[in-house]
Coordinates of C-alpha atoms in Angstrom, one line a residue:
M1 CA -24.6 1.0 -22.1
N2 CA -24.6 -2.6 -23.3
K3 CA -26.0 -5.0 -20.7
L4 CA -25.1 -8.7 -19.9
Q5 CA -25.9 -11.3 -22.7
T6 CA -26.4 -15.1 -22.7
Y7 CA -22.8 -15.7 -22.5
D8 CA -22.1 -13.4 -19.8
Y9 CA -24.9 -15.4 -17.7
I10 CA -23.3 -18.6 -18.7
V11 CA -19.8 -17.5 -17.4
F12 CA -21.6 -16.2 -14.2
F13 CA -23.4 -19.5 -13.7
I14 CA -20.2 -21.5 -14.1
Y15 CA -18.5 -19.4 -11.5
F16 CA -21.5 -19.9 -9.1
I17 CA -21.3 -23.5 -9.5
I18 CA -17.6 -23.8 -9.0
V19 CA -17.6 -21.8 -5.8
S20 CA -20.5 -23.5 -4.5
S21 CA -19.4 -27.0 -5.3
Y22 CA -15.8 -26.2 -4.0
G23 CA -17.6 -24.9 -0.8
F24 CA -19.5 -28.2 -0.5
Y25 CA -16.4 -30.3 -0.8
I26 CA -14.4 -28.4 1.8
Y27 CA -17.1 -28.6 4.2
Y28 CA -17.5 -32.4 3.9
K29 CA -13.8 -33.0 3.5
K30 CA -12.8 -31.0 6.6
K31 CA -15.9 -31.7 8.6
T32 CA -15.3 -33.2 11.9
A33 CA -17.4 -35.7 13.8
S34 CA -18.3 -33.1 16.5
A35 CA -18.4 -29.7 15.3
D36 CA -16.7 -27.3 17.8
S37 CA -17.1 -23.5 17.9
K38 CA -13.3 -22.6 17.5
D39 CA -13.2 -24.9 14.4
Y40 CA -16.4 -23.4 13.0
F41 CA -15.5 -19.8 13.7
L42 CA -11.7 -20.0 13.2
A43 CA -11.1 -23.1 11.2
E44 CA -8.1 -23.7 13.9
G45 CA -5.1 -25.0 12.6
S46 CA -6.5 -25.8 9.2
L47 CA -6.0 -22.7 7.0
T48 CA -2.7 -22.5 5.0
W49 CA -0.8 -19.1 4.4
W50 CA -2.0 -18.8 1.0
A51 CA -5.5 -19.4 2.1
I52 CA -5.2 -16.9 4.9
G53 CA -3.8 -14.2 2.4
A54 CA -6.4 -14.8 -0.1
S55 CA -9.1 -14.8 2.4
L56 CA -7.9 -11.5 4.0
I57 CA -8.0 -10.0 0.5
A58 CA -11.3 -11.4 -0.6
S59 CA -13.1 -10.2 2.6
N60 CA -11.4 -6.7 2.3
I61 CA -11.9 -6.1 -1.2
S62 CA -15.8 -5.6 -1.9
A63 CA -18.1 -3.3 -3.5
E64 CA -16.6 -0.6 -1.3
Q65 CA -13.6 -0.9 -3.3
M66 CA -14.6 -2.2 -6.6
I67 CA -17.7 0.4 -6.8
G68 CA -16.4 2.8 -4.1
M69 CA -13.0 3.3 -4.5
S70 CA -13.2 3.1 -8.3
G71 CA -15.8 5.8 -7.9
S72 CA -13.2 7.9 -5.6
G73 CA -10.5 7.2 -8.4
F74 CA -12.8 9.0 -10.8
K75 CA -13.3 11.9 -8.6
L76 CA -10.1 12.0 -6.4
G77 CA -7.7 10.3 -8.6
L78 CA -4.8 8.0 -7.6
A79 CA -4.5 9.5 -4.2
I80 CA -7.2 7.3 -2.8
S81 CA -4.6 4.4 -3.4
A82 CA -3.1 5.4 -0.1
Y83 CA -5.9 3.2 1.6
E84 CA -4.5 0.2 -0.4
W85 CA -0.9 1.0 -0.4
M86 CA -0.6 2.2 3.1
A87 CA -2.4 -1.1 4.2
S88 CA 0.5 -3.2 2.5
A89 CA 2.8 -1.3 5.2
T90 CA 0.2 -1.7 8.0
L91 CA 0.0 -5.5 7.5
I92 CA 3.7 -6.0 7.9
I93 CA 3.5 -4.0 11.3
V94 CA 0.5 -6.1 12.2
A95 CA 2.3 -9.5 11.5
I96 CA 5.4 -8.3 13.5
F97 CA 3.8 -6.7 16.7
F98 CA 0.1 -7.7 16.9
M99 CA -0.4 -11.4 15.9
P100 CA 2.4 -12.5 18.1
V101 CA 0.5 -11.0 21.2
Y102 CA -2.7 -12.4 20.2
L103 CA -1.4 -16.2 19.3
K104 CA 0.9 -16.2 22.5
N105 CA -2.0 -15.1 24.7
K106 CA -4.7 -17.3 23.0
I107 CA -6.7 -14.8 21.7
F108 CA -9.8 -15.8 19.4
T109 CA -11.9 -12.8 19.4
M110 CA -11.1 -9.0 19.7
P111 CA -13.7 -8.8 23.0
Q112 CA -11.7 -11.7 24.5
F113 CA -8.6 -9.6 24.4
L114 CA -10.3 -6.8 25.9
S115 CA -11.7 -9.0 28.7
Q116 CA -8.4 -10.7 29.3
R117 CA -6.3 -7.3 29.3
Y118 CA -9.1 -5.1 31.0
N119 CA -12.4 -6.5 32.2
E120 CA -15.8 -7.8 31.2
K121 CA -17.3 -4.3 31.0
V122 CA -15.1 -3.1 28.5
A123 CA -15.4 -6.2 26.6
M124 CA -19.0 -6.4 26.5
I125 CA -19.3 -2.7 25.5
M126 CA -17.0 -3.1 22.7
A127 CA -18.8 -6.3 21.5
V128 CA -21.9 -4.5 21.1
F129 CA -20.0 -1.5 19.6
W130 CA -18.5 -3.7 16.9
L131 CA -21.7 -5.6 16.2
M132 CA -23.4 -2.1 15.3
L133 CA -20.7 -1.1 13.4
Y134 CA -20.4 -4.2 11.2
I135 CA -24.1 -4.3 10.6
V136 CA -25.0 -0.6 10.4
V137 CA -21.8 0.6 8.5
N138 CA -20.1 -2.2 6.9
L139 CA -22.4 -5.2 5.9
M140 CA -25.2 -2.7 4.9
S141 CA -23.1 -0.8 2.7
I142 CA -21.2 -3.6 1.1
L143 CA -24.7 -5.1 0.4
Y144 CA -26.2 -1.6 -1.1
L145 CA -23.1 -0.8 -3.0
G146 CA -22.8 -4.3 -4.5
A147 CA -26.2 -4.3 -5.2
L148 CA -26.4 -1.0 -7.0
A149 CA -23.6 -2.0 -9.1
I150 CA -25.1 -5.2 -10.3
S151 CA -28.2 -3.7 -11.0
G152 CA -26.6 -1.4 -13.2
I153 CA -24.7 -4.0 -15.0
S154 CA -27.8 -6.5 -15.2
D155 CA -30.9 -4.3 -15.3
L156 CA -32.4 -6.4 -12.3
P157 CA -34.3 -4.4 -9.8
I158 CA -32.1 -3.3 -7.0
T159 CA -34.1 -5.1 -4.4
L160 CA -33.7 -8.5 -6.1
C161 CA -29.9 -7.8 -6.1
I162 CA -29.5 -7.2 -2.5
L163 CA -31.8 -10.6 -1.9
G164 CA -29.6 -12.4 -4.3
L165 CA -26.3 -11.4 -2.8
A166 CA -27.7 -12.0 0.9
I167 CA -28.8 -15.5 0.1
F168 CA -25.5 -16.3 -1.6
A169 CA -23.5 -15.0 1.2
I170 CA -25.6 -16.9 3.7
I171 CA -24.9 -20.3 1.7
I172 CA -20.9 -19.7 2.0
T173 CA -21.0 -18.4 5.5
L174 CA -23.1 -21.2 7.0
G175 CA -20.2 -23.6 6.3
G176 CA -17.8 -21.8 8.7
M177 CA -14.5 -20.4 8.3
K178 CA -13.2 -23.4 6.7
V179 CA -15.4 -22.8 3.7
I180 CA -14.9 -19.3 3.9
G181 CA -11.2 -19.5 3.6
Y182 CA -10.9 -21.7 0.8
T183 CA -13.6 -20.5 -1.2
D184 CA -12.0 -17.0 -0.9
V185 CA -8.9 -18.4 -2.9
I186 CA -11.4 -18.9 -6.0
Q187 CA -13.0 -15.6 -5.2
V188 CA -9.5 -13.8 -5.3
F189 CA -8.7 -15.5 -8.5
F190 CA -12.1 -14.2 -10.3
L191 CA -11.7 -10.8 -8.6
V192 CA -8.1 -10.3 -9.7
I193 CA -8.5 -11.5 -13.4
G194 CA -11.9 -9.9 -13.8
G195 CA -10.3 -6.7 -12.6
L196 CA -7.3 -6.6 -14.7
V197 CA -9.3 -7.4 -17.7
A198 CA -11.4 -4.4 -17.0
T199 CA -8.2 -2.4 -16.7
Y200 CA -6.7 -3.8 -19.9
I201 CA -10.0 -3.0 -21.8
A202 CA -10.0 0.6 -20.5
L203 CA -6.2 1.5 -21.2
N204 CA -6.4 -0.2 -24.6
M205 CA -9.4 1.6 -25.4
I206 CA -7.7 5.0 -24.6
S207 CA -4.6 4.2 -26.7
G208 CA -6.8 3.3 -29.9
N209 CA -5.9 -0.3 -29.6
Q210 CA -2.3 0.4 -29.2
G211 CA -1.6 -1.5 -26.1
I212 CA -1.9 -0.7 -22.4
G213 CA 1.6 0.6 -22.2
K214 CA 0.8 3.6 -24.3
G215 CA -2.6 3.7 -22.9
F216 CA -1.4 4.5 -19.3
S217 CA 1.2 7.0 -20.7
I218 CA -1.7 8.7 -22.5
L219 CA -3.8 8.6 -19.3
R220 CA -1.3 10.0 -17.1
A221 CA -0.5 12.8 -19.3
G222 CA -4.2 13.5 -20.1
A223 CA -5.5 13.2 -16.7
S224 CA -2.3 14.5 -14.9
E225 CA -4.4 16.2 -12.4
H226 CA -5.5 12.7 -11.2
F227 CA -2.0 11.3 -10.6
H228 CA -0.8 13.1 -7.5
L229 CA -0.5 10.7 -4.5
I230 CA -0.2 13.9 -1.9
F231 CA -2.8 16.5 -2.3
K232 CA -1.9 20.3 -1.7
K233 CA -4.1 22.4 0.4
D234 CA -5.8 24.3 -2.7
N235 CA -6.8 20.8 -4.3
P236 CA -10.7 20.7 -4.0
N237 CA -10.4 17.3 -2.5
Y238 CA -8.1 18.1 0.1
M239 CA -10.9 17.6 2.5
D240 CA -11.0 13.9 1.6
L241 CA -7.3 13.3 1.6
P242 CA -5.6 16.0 3.6
G243 CA -1.8 16.2 2.3
L244 CA 0.8 14.4 4.4
S245 CA -1.8 13.1 6.7
V246 CA -2.0 9.9 4.5
L247 CA 1.5 9.4 5.3
I248 CA 2.2 10.6 8.8
G249 CA -1.1 11.1 10.1
G250 CA -4.7 9.5 10.4
M251 CA -4.3 7.1 7.8
W252 CA -2.0 5.2 10.0
I253 CA -4.7 5.2 12.7
A254 CA -7.6 4.0 10.5
N255 CA -5.2 1.2 8.8
L256 CA -3.7 0.0 12.2
S257 CA -7.1 -0.2 13.7
Y258 CA -8.8 -1.9 10.5
W259 CA -6.1 -4.3 10.2
G260 CA -5.0 -4.8 13.6
C261 CA -7.8 -4.4 15.9
N262 CA -10.8 -5.9 13.8
Q263 CA -12.0 -9.2 14.2
Y264 CA -13.3 -9.3 10.6
I265 CA -9.8 -9.2 9.5
T266 CA -7.6 -10.8 12.3
Q267 CA -10.0 -13.9 12.7
R268 CA -8.4 -15.3 9.6
A269 CA -4.9 -15.5 11.2
L270 CA -6.0 -16.3 14.6
G271 CA -6.3 -20.2 14.2
A272 CA -2.9 -20.6 12.6
S273 CA 0.6 -20.9 13.9
L274 CA 2.6 -17.6 14.1
P275 CA 5.0 -18.5 11.1
V276 CA 1.9 -19.4 8.8
A277 CA -0.2 -16.4 10.1
R278 CA 2.9 -14.1 9.2
S279 CA 3.2 -15.7 5.8
G280 CA -0.4 -14.9 5.2
L281 CA -0.4 -11.6 6.2
L282 CA 2.7 -10.9 4.1
F283 CA 1.0 -12.5 1.1
A284 CA -1.9 -10.3 1.6
A285 CA 0.4 -7.2 1.8
F286 CA 1.8 -8.2 -1.8
L287 CA -1.8 -8.5 -3.1
K288 CA -2.8 -5.1 -1.6
M289 CA 0.2 -3.5 -3.8
L290 CA -1.7 -4.6 -6.8
M291 CA -5.4 -3.5 -5.7
P292 CA -5.0 0.0 -7.1
V293 CA -4.4 -1.3 -10.9
I294 CA -7.8 -3.4 -10.4
V295 CA -10.0 -0.7 -8.8
V296 CA -8.6 2.8 -9.0
I297 CA -6.9 3.1 -12.5
P298 CA -10.3 2.0 -13.9
G299 CA -12.0 4.9 -12.3
I300 CA -9.4 7.4 -13.5
A301 CA -9.7 5.7 -17.0
V302 CA -13.6 6.7 -17.0
Y303 CA -12.9 10.1 -16.0
Y304 CA -10.5 10.6 -19.0
I305 CA -12.9 9.0 -21.4
I306 CA -15.7 11.1 -20.4
K307 CA -13.4 14.4 -20.4
E308 CA -11.9 13.6 -24.0
K309 CA -15.4 12.3 -25.1
I310 CA -14.1 9.0 -26.2
P311 CA -16.8 7.0 -27.7
G312 CA -17.9 4.2 -25.5
I313 CA -18.7 6.1 -22.2
S314 CA -20.7 9.4 -22.0
G315 CA -21.3 11.7 -18.9
A316 CA -25.1 10.5 -19.3
D317 CA -23.8 7.0 -18.2
M318 CA -22.7 8.6 -14.8
M319 CA -25.8 10.4 -14.2
T320 CA -28.7 9.6 -11.5
S321 CA -32.4 10.0 -12.3
S322 CA -32.1 13.5 -10.5
G323 CA -29.4 14.6 -12.8
I324 CA -26.4 14.2 -10.3
Q325 CA -23.0 12.9 -11.4
D326 CA -22.4 9.6 -9.5
P327 CA -18.9 8.3 -8.9
N328 CA -20.1 5.0 -8.0
K329 CA -21.5 4.3 -11.6
A330 CA -17.7 4.6 -12.9
Y331 CA -17.0 0.7 -12.6
P332 CA -20.4 -0.5 -14.2
A333 CA -20.0 1.8 -16.9
L334 CA -16.4 0.5 -17.7
L335 CA -17.8 -3.0 -17.5
G336 CA -20.5 -2.2 -19.9
L337 CA -17.6 -1.8 -22.4
L338 CA -16.5 -5.5 -22.3
P339 CA -17.3 -8.0 -24.9
S340 CA -19.8 -10.8 -24.1
G341 CA -18.3 -13.4 -22.1
L342 CA -15.6 -11.1 -20.6
K343 CA -18.2 -8.9 -19.3
G344 CA -19.9 -11.9 -17.5
L345 CA -16.1 -12.7 -16.1
S346 CA -15.9 -9.3 -14.6
F347 CA -19.4 -9.5 -13.2
A348 CA -18.4 -12.7 -11.4
A349 CA -15.2 -10.9 -10.2
L350 CA -17.6 -8.0 -8.8
T351 CA -19.8 -10.5 -7.3
A352 CA -17.1 -12.7 -5.9
A353 CA -15.7 -9.5 -4.0
I354 CA -19.3 -8.8 -2.5
V355 CA -20.1 -12.2 -1.5
A356 CA -16.6 -12.8 -0.2
S357 CA -16.8 -9.5 1.9
L358 CA -20.3 -10.1 3.0
A359 CA -19.5 -13.8 4.1
G360 CA -16.2 -12.7 6.1
K361 CA -18.1 -9.9 7.7
A362 CA -21.3 -12.0 8.7
N363 CA -18.8 -14.9 10.1
S364 CA -17.3 -12.2 12.3
I365 CA -20.5 -10.9 13.6
A366 CA -21.6 -14.4 14.5
T367 CA -18.2 -15.0 16.2
I368 CA -18.3 -12.0 18.5
F369 CA -22.1 -12.3 19.4
T370 CA -21.8 -16.2 20.0
L371 CA -18.8 -16.1 21.9
D372 CA -18.5 -12.6 23.5
I373 CA -22.1 -12.0 24.1
Y374 CA -24.5 -15.1 24.1
K375 CA -22.2 -17.4 25.8
K376 CA -21.0 -14.8 28.5
A377 CA -24.2 -13.1 29.1
F378 CA -27.1 -15.7 28.2
N379 CA -25.9 -19.0 28.4
P380 CA -22.4 -19.7 30.0
N381 CA -23.0 -23.6 30.0
A382 CA -23.7 -23.8 26.2
G383 CA -22.2 -26.8 24.4
E384 CA -20.2 -26.7 21.3
G385 CA -23.3 -27.8 19.1
R386 CA -25.3 -25.2 20.6
L387 CA -22.9 -22.4 20.1
V388 CA -22.2 -23.4 16.4
N389 CA -26.1 -23.3 15.9
V390 CA -26.3 -19.9 17.5
G391 CA -23.6 -18.6 15.2
K392 CA -25.7 -19.9 12.2
I393 CA -28.8 -18.3 13.4
T394 CA -26.8 -15.1 14.0
V395 CA -25.3 -15.2 10.3
V396 CA -29.1 -15.0 8.9
V397 CA -30.2 -12.7 11.3
S398 CA -27.5 -10.0 10.6
M399 CA -27.8 -10.5 7.0
L400 CA -31.6 -10.0 7.3
L401 CA -30.9 -6.7 9.2
A402 CA -28.5 -5.6 6.6
V403 CA -31.2 -6.3 3.8
V404 CA -33.8 -4.1 5.8
L405 CA -31.1 -1.1 6.3
S406 CA -30.1 -1.2 2.8
L407 CA -33.7 -0.9 1.5
I408 CA -34.5 1.9 4.1
I409 CA -31.6 4.0 4.3
G410 CA -29.0 2.7 1.6
D411 CA -29.8 5.4 -0.9
A412 CA -29.9 8.1 1.4
L413 CA -26.4 7.4 2.7
M414 CA -24.6 6.2 -0.4
G415 CA -26.9 7.2 -3.4
E416 CA -27.1 10.4 -5.5
G417 CA -23.5 11.1 -6.2
K418 CA -22.1 10.0 -2.9
Q419 CA -18.7 8.5 -2.5
G420 CA -19.6 5.1 -0.9
F421 CA -15.7 4.4 -0.1
Q422 CA -15.5 7.8 1.9
Y423 CA -18.7 7.0 3.7
I424 CA -17.4 3.8 5.1
Q425 CA -14.3 5.4 5.9
E426 CA -15.4 8.4 7.6
Y427 CA -18.2 6.8 9.9
T428 CA -15.8 3.7 10.9
G429 CA -13.4 6.8 11.9
F430 CA -15.8 7.6 14.7
V431 CA -14.7 4.8 16.7
S432 CA -11.3 3.8 15.2
P433 CA -8.9 6.0 17.1
G434 CA -10.4 5.1 20.6
I435 CA -10.4 1.5 19.6
F436 CA -6.6 1.7 18.3
A437 CA -5.7 3.6 21.5
M438 CA -7.4 0.9 23.8
F439 CA -5.6 -1.7 21.9
I440 CA -2.1 -0.2 21.5
L441 CA -1.6 1.0 25.2
G442 CA -3.0 -2.6 26.3
F443 CA -0.4 -4.3 24.5
F444 CA 2.5 -2.3 25.4
W445 CA 1.8 -0.3 28.6
K446 CA 1.2 -2.6 31.5
K447 CA -0.3 0.2 33.7
T448 CA -3.0 0.9 31.5
T449 CA -6.3 0.6 33.7
S450 CA -9.9 -0.7 32.6
N451 CA -11.3 2.8 33.3
A452 CA -8.8 4.4 31.0
A453 CA -10.0 1.9 28.1
L454 CA -13.6 2.9 28.9
F455 CA -12.7 6.3 28.3
A456 CA -11.0 5.7 24.9
T457 CA -14.3 3.6 24.0
I458 CA -16.9 6.1 25.0
G459 CA -14.9 9.4 25.3
G460 CA -13.2 8.8 21.9
F461 CA -16.6 8.5 20.1
I462 CA -18.1 11.3 21.9
V463 CA -15.2 13.7 21.0
S464 CA -15.4 12.3 17.2
V465 CA -19.2 13.4 17.1
I466 CA -18.4 16.8 18.8
L467 CA -15.6 17.3 16.0
K468 CA -17.8 16.1 13.3
F469 CA -20.5 18.7 14.1
L470 CA -18.2 21.5 15.6
P471 CA -18.6 23.9 12.3
G472 CA -22.3 24.0 13.1
W473 CA -21.5 25.6 16.6
V474 CA -18.3 27.4 16.1
D475 CA -16.3 29.3 13.5
L476 CA -13.0 27.4 12.4
S477 CA -11.5 30.2 10.4
R478 CA -8.7 30.4 12.8
L479 CA -8.0 26.7 12.7
Y480 CA -7.7 27.2 8.8
E481 CA -5.0 29.8 9.1
Y482 CA -3.0 27.2 11.0
G483 CA -3.7 24.4 8.3
W484 CA -6.1 22.6 10.6
A485 CA -9.3 23.2 8.7
V486 CA -10.4 23.6 5.0
A487 CA -13.5 25.0 3.4
N488 CA -15.9 22.5 2.2
S489 CA -17.9 22.9 -1.0
S490 CA -20.5 25.1 0.9
G491 CA -17.9 27.4 2.1
V492 CA -17.8 26.1 5.8
F493 CA -14.6 25.5 7.5
E494 CA -14.2 21.8 8.5
I495 CA -11.6 19.8 10.1
P496 CA -11.0 16.7 7.5
F497 CA -12.1 13.4 9.1
I498 CA -8.5 12.1 8.6
D499 CA -7.0 14.9 10.9
R500 CA -10.0 14.4 13.4
M501 CA -8.9 10.8 13.9
V502 CA -5.3 12.1 14.8
I503 CA -7.1 14.8 17.3
V504 CA -9.3 12.0 18.9
F505 CA -6.3 9.5 19.4
A506 CA -4.3 12.2 20.8
V507 CA -7.0 13.0 23.3
C508 CA -7.6 9.4 24.0
V509 CA -3.8 8.5 24.6
I510 CA -3.4 11.6 26.9
G511 CA -6.8 10.8 28.8
M512 CA -5.8 7.0 29.1
Y513 CA -2.4 8.1 30.6
L514 CA -3.9 10.5 33.1
I515 CA -6.5 8.0 34.3
S516 CA -4.0 5.1 34.4
I517 CA -1.6 7.3 36.3
Y518 CA -4.1 8.6 38.8
E519 CA -5.4 4.9 39.3
N520 CA -2.0 3.5 39.6
K521 CA -1.4 5.8 42.5
K522 CA -4.7 4.5 44.2
G523 CA -3.4 1.0 43.9
V524 CA -5.6 -0.2 41.2
K525 CA -4.1 -3.4 39.7
T526 CA -4.1 -4.2 35.8
N527 CA -4.3 -7.6 34.1
G528 CA -1.1 -8.1 32.1
L529 CA -0.5 -9.9 28.8
E530 CA 2.4 -12.2 28.1
V531 CA 4.8 -10.2 25.9
D532 CA 8.4 -10.2 25.4
S533 CA 10.8 -9.0 22.8
S534 CA 11.6 -12.3 21.6
M535 CA 8.0 -12.6 20.2
F536 CA 8.9 -9.9 17.6
K537 CA 11.7 -11.9 15.8
V538 CA 11.1 -12.5 12.1
S539 CA 12.4 -15.1 9.8
T540 CA 14.9 -14.0 7.0
S541 CA 12.3 -14.7 4.2
F542 CA 9.7 -12.4 6.2
A543 CA 12.3 -9.7 6.3
V544 CA 13.2 -9.8 2.7
G545 CA 9.6 -9.7 1.6
S546 CA 8.8 -6.9 3.9
L547 CA 11.8 -4.8 2.5
I548 CA 10.7 -5.5 -0.9
I549 CA 7.1 -4.0 -0.2
V550 CA 8.6 -1.0 1.5
A551 CA 10.9 -0.4 -1.5
M552 CA 8.0 -0.5 -3.7
L553 CA 5.8 1.9 -1.6
V554 CA 9.0 4.5 -1.7
A555 CA 9.3 3.9 -5.3
L556 CA 5.5 4.8 -5.9
Y557 CA 5.4 7.8 -3.8
T558 CA 8.5 9.2 -5.3
A559 CA 6.9 8.6 -9.0
F560 CA 3.5 10.0 -8.3
W561 CA 4.3 12.8 -5.4

């Protein structure tokens, strides 16, 4: 595989200079005389709709997509696009129903919502939960997978790549949400252009330089097994994407929890007005429709190139040192085909995706720790300057923890042929059902009590763990007969994690309902939110844009069912 050449490093260096210079420009141009915590963490009122939309995508699309999802495209095919395309529909729902509640009630962090709606105990438990999840699962996995890819392309030691990415992300993050939001626009530009170039090269190569249209036709015909959006039960990858659950089951829970109840995502819109926030989310939904072209099609293309023995990429390029095929090597292998200069552009796109996501995640960690833990539990009288400084220290500490975790356990969890994207989805799914149940009932059912929310938080996690390890204790063959379990590669019957989320969500909702009804009868009072139907009205332009996205989704699922 060809490595980076001088021209590639020049292109990458230009990218680094552009992003850093623009970041400093934004920082000094929009810096206020006295830095205030809401301004630093939320860029209150200063992000435009296009900056919000671009920042959402830049923070979301990272190594887990560019590397992990391309790897899943190599192994599973187009079906993995469900995460991206269903996210488009989810963003519309979040824009219509979630954002008005947050903005009307002046919510700036997710724990603040829980404190306002339930109580401080629920908020503090969830603040700690989120910090652990963001650092141990998200920040660490983004850093490790990103470094793995960059190491594979550049031949630099993975440890050096981990440190380099962490330092670059810290530089961006210390400027606050304004710098992150506006530099993310540049990051998205590099991400989209670099990704499209890689896709073009792959499809043109498959067609024998006869164009990408012909290349896609050949790819769809020659790898038809990789072009089904809904898996049947006899598909060997059904465990990862269990049939209709991606349309009417657990995929909705994963997406609504991620896009609607996640500080990392909603933070971009919490400082804006409702029309601007909604426009930003709609713009992000349109960009989401494009993502499978950039990250999934390249993975399928690499699968076809190896299968048909087309010169350029061989099976050896996908092997680990121990001889195991590693799907995470699909995207780096494809980048190795690009000519000098373009390879640097795609390398910059990959780095942009990683750094933007790391910066966004670190900023959210700092926001939650500073406003919801430090200010409430350690120093209630802290001034604005002190809070900003604590946030900056938190950014550095969280990144250092992610570096240490990446070096110690990154390879064990995401190396040796494992699908990094699926790792992130499954382990985030341990808490997603409980979080979503707690938020959705908190929004729309005034009788929900604080103890019911605690049940969803702790009980949901416990039920998720039990279901995960159930096959070691109980024979699930009877569940298999009813379609609730499938045999894994070892022949052991398991419940797919997307279906586990449905079960856990149902347990959480039923438990919350029973606890709330019992406590309501005992006279327990609940904290309400300001919610009325007029909040959910949308503009004509938003409605038209939403209908276009829904029509596109229907067309895609009809074409690739």
